[in-house]
Amino acid sequence: MHCRLKLSGAGPQALFPFLILNNMLQKIFDLVSANKNVLLVGKTNSGKTYFITNELIPFFGKNGKQAIYISSMNEEINPTKDSIVILDEFEILDDRVFLEHQHPEETPFYSNEYLECIDKWLAKADKIKNTCVYVVTRNKDVEIENIKRISKFSFSDDIEVLEFKNGM
């Protein structure tokens, strides 16, 4: 006798986003449990913030981990000793030259005012001693692939880059 999971009217492809989501939750949990930082990169409106606030933070809580969610780097950051810090809308400069080459029509790619903000945010991030999940937006596949190839980041050590795809 063969047993099958029956989802009313749904084919096996209906399980795929669910399985990917659970895999992403477990992967991030395993990394932060090993004191590794995570850089989660995805496109605008792909559901990164929804995933963080509605899936990842509750998953951490159910598994005994406290998470501090920072929606903007302009916020005060005072994490408790063992909490995981999630920095949404984070920005990096490690791919700046690549982005400038990809967008020659946008000169300068970053305004001086925005660069000053990023420098302050990166300095603030550098002071965080907790394990972090950095959430970064890049809108082109080539930009995301470039970040995935970066092996060392200026703002933190021991970072694993994970791509967040629409539908996770």
Coordinates of C-alpha atoms in Angstrom, one line a residue:
M1 CA 0.0 0.0 0.0
H2 CA 1.3 3.5 -0.9
C3 CA 0.5 6.5 1.2
R4 CA 0.5 9.9 -0.3
L5 CA 0.0 13.4 1.1
K6 CA -3.3 14.8 -0.4
L7 CA -3.6 18.5 -0.7
S8 CA -7.1 19.3 -1.9
G9 CA -6.7 19.9 -5.6
A10 CA -3.0 20.9 -5.3
G11 CA -0.3 19.2 -7.2
P12 CA 3.3 18.5 -6.0
Q13 CA 4.4 21.9 -7.2
A14 CA 2.2 23.5 -4.5
L15 CA 4.5 22.1 -1.9
F16 CA 7.6 23.6 -3.5
P17 CA 7.4 27.2 -2.0
F18 CA 6.6 25.7 1.4
L19 CA 9.6 23.4 1.3
I20 CA 11.9 26.2 0.1
L21 CA 10.6 28.4 2.9
N22 CA 11.2 25.8 5.6
N23 CA 14.6 25.1 4.1
M24 CA 15.5 28.8 4.3
L25 CA 14.2 29.1 7.9
Q26 CA 16.3 26.0 8.9
K27 CA 19.4 27.2 7.0
I28 CA 19.3 30.7 8.7
F29 CA 18.6 29.1 12.1
D30 CA 21.6 26.7 11.7
L31 CA 23.9 29.4 10.7
V32 CA 23.1 31.8 13.5
S33 CA 23.1 28.9 16.0
A34 CA 26.8 28.4 14.8
N35 CA 27.4 32.1 15.5
K36 CA 27.6 32.9 11.7
N37 CA 26.2 36.1 10.3
V38 CA 23.8 35.9 7.4
L39 CA 23.4 38.4 4.6
L40 CA 20.0 37.8 3.1
V41 CA 19.8 39.5 -0.4
G42 CA 16.7 39.8 -2.6
K43 CA 14.8 42.0 -4.8
T44 CA 12.4 44.9 -3.9
N45 CA 8.9 43.6 -3.0
S46 CA 10.1 40.0 -2.9
G47 CA 8.7 39.4 0.6
K48 CA 11.9 39.7 2.6
T49 CA 10.4 41.8 5.4
Y50 CA 7.3 39.7 5.5
F51 CA 9.4 36.6 5.7
I52 CA 11.5 38.1 8.5
T53 CA 8.7 39.4 10.6
N54 CA 6.1 36.7 10.1
E55 CA 8.2 33.5 9.6
L56 CA 11.8 33.9 10.8
I57 CA 11.3 35.8 14.1
P58 CA 8.5 33.4 15.2
F59 CA 10.7 30.4 14.1
F60 CA 13.6 31.7 16.2
G61 CA 11.2 32.2 19.2
K62 CA 9.8 28.6 18.9
N63 CA 13.4 27.3 18.8
G64 CA 14.6 29.2 21.9
K65 CA 16.3 32.2 20.2
Q66 CA 15.5 35.8 20.9
A67 CA 15.6 38.2 17.9
I68 CA 15.8 41.9 17.8
Y69 CA 14.3 43.4 14.6
I70 CA 15.7 46.7 13.4
S71 CA 13.6 48.1 10.5
S72 CA 15.9 51.0 9.9
M73 CA 19.6 51.6 10.6
N74 CA 18.6 55.1 11.9
E75 CA 17.1 53.3 14.9
E76 CA 18.8 52.9 18.2
I77 CA 20.4 49.4 18.5
N78 CA 20.7 48.0 22.0
P79 CA 20.5 44.2 21.8
T80 CA 20.6 41.9 24.8
K81 CA 23.6 39.8 25.0
D82 CA 22.4 36.6 23.4
S83 CA 19.8 38.0 21.0
I84 CA 20.1 37.7 17.2
V85 CA 20.0 41.2 15.6
I86 CA 18.1 41.4 12.3
L87 CA 18.9 44.5 10.4
D88 CA 16.4 45.2 7.6
E89 CA 17.0 47.7 4.9
F90 CA 20.7 47.3 5.4
E91 CA 23.1 48.7 2.8
I92 CA 26.6 47.7 1.9
L93 CA 29.4 49.3 -0.1
D94 CA 31.4 46.1 -0.9
D95 CA 29.7 46.0 -4.3
R96 CA 29.8 49.7 -5.0
V97 CA 32.3 49.6 -7.9
F98 CA 30.3 46.8 -9.5
L99 CA 27.1 48.8 -9.2
E100 CA 28.7 51.9 -10.6
H101 CA 29.9 49.9 -13.7
Q102 CA 26.4 48.3 -14.0
H103 CA 24.7 51.7 -13.9
P104 CA 26.9 54.3 -15.7
E105 CA 23.9 56.4 -16.5
E106 CA 23.5 57.0 -12.7
T107 CA 26.5 59.2 -11.9
P108 CA 27.2 59.3 -9.1
F109 CA 25.5 56.1 -8.2
Y110 CA 25.4 57.1 -4.5
S111 CA 25.1 60.7 -3.5
N112 CA 27.6 62.1 -1.0
E113 CA 24.8 62.5 1.5
Y114 CA 23.7 58.9 1.1
L115 CA 27.3 57.7 1.4
E116 CA 27.6 59.6 4.7
C117 CA 24.5 57.8 6.0
I118 CA 25.9 54.4 4.9
D119 CA 29.2 55.1 6.6
K120 CA 27.3 55.8 9.8
W121 CA 25.2 52.7 9.5
L122 CA 28.3 50.5 8.8
A123 CA 30.1 52.0 11.8
K124 CA 27.0 51.3 13.9
A125 CA 26.8 47.7 12.5
D126 CA 30.5 47.2 13.3
K127 CA 29.8 47.8 17.0
I128 CA 27.2 45.1 17.2
K129 CA 28.8 42.0 18.8
N130 CA 25.8 39.8 18.4
T131 CA 25.1 37.4 15.5
C132 CA 23.3 39.3 12.8
V133 CA 21.0 38.8 9.9
Y134 CA 21.6 41.6 7.4
V135 CA 18.8 42.2 4.9
V136 CA 20.0 43.8 1.6
T137 CA 18.1 44.7 -1.5
R138 CA 19.5 44.3 -5.0
N139 CA 17.1 44.3 -8.0
K140 CA 19.0 42.6 -10.8
D141 CA 20.0 39.0 -10.9
V142 CA 23.6 40.0 -11.8
E143 CA 23.8 42.2 -8.8
I144 CA 22.6 39.4 -6.5
E145 CA 25.1 37.0 -8.0
N146 CA 27.9 39.5 -7.5
I147 CA 27.1 39.8 -3.8
K148 CA 27.0 36.0 -3.6
R149 CA 30.6 35.9 -4.9
I150 CA 32.0 38.4 -2.3
S151 CA 34.0 36.4 0.2
K152 CA 34.8 39.1 2.7
F153 CA 32.7 42.0 3.8
S154 CA 34.0 45.2 5.3
F155 CA 31.4 45.5 8.0
S156 CA 31.5 42.1 9.6
D157 CA 33.3 38.8 9.6
D158 CA 32.0 35.3 9.0
I159 CA 29.1 36.1 6.7
E160 CA 27.1 33.6 4.7
V161 CA 25.2 35.1 1.8
L162 CA 21.7 33.6 1.1
E163 CA 19.5 34.7 -1.8
F164 CA 15.9 35.3 -1.0
K165 CA 13.7 34.6 -4.0
N166 CA 10.2 35.7 -4.7
G167 CA 7.7 33.2 -3.5
M168 CA 9.7 31.9 -0.5

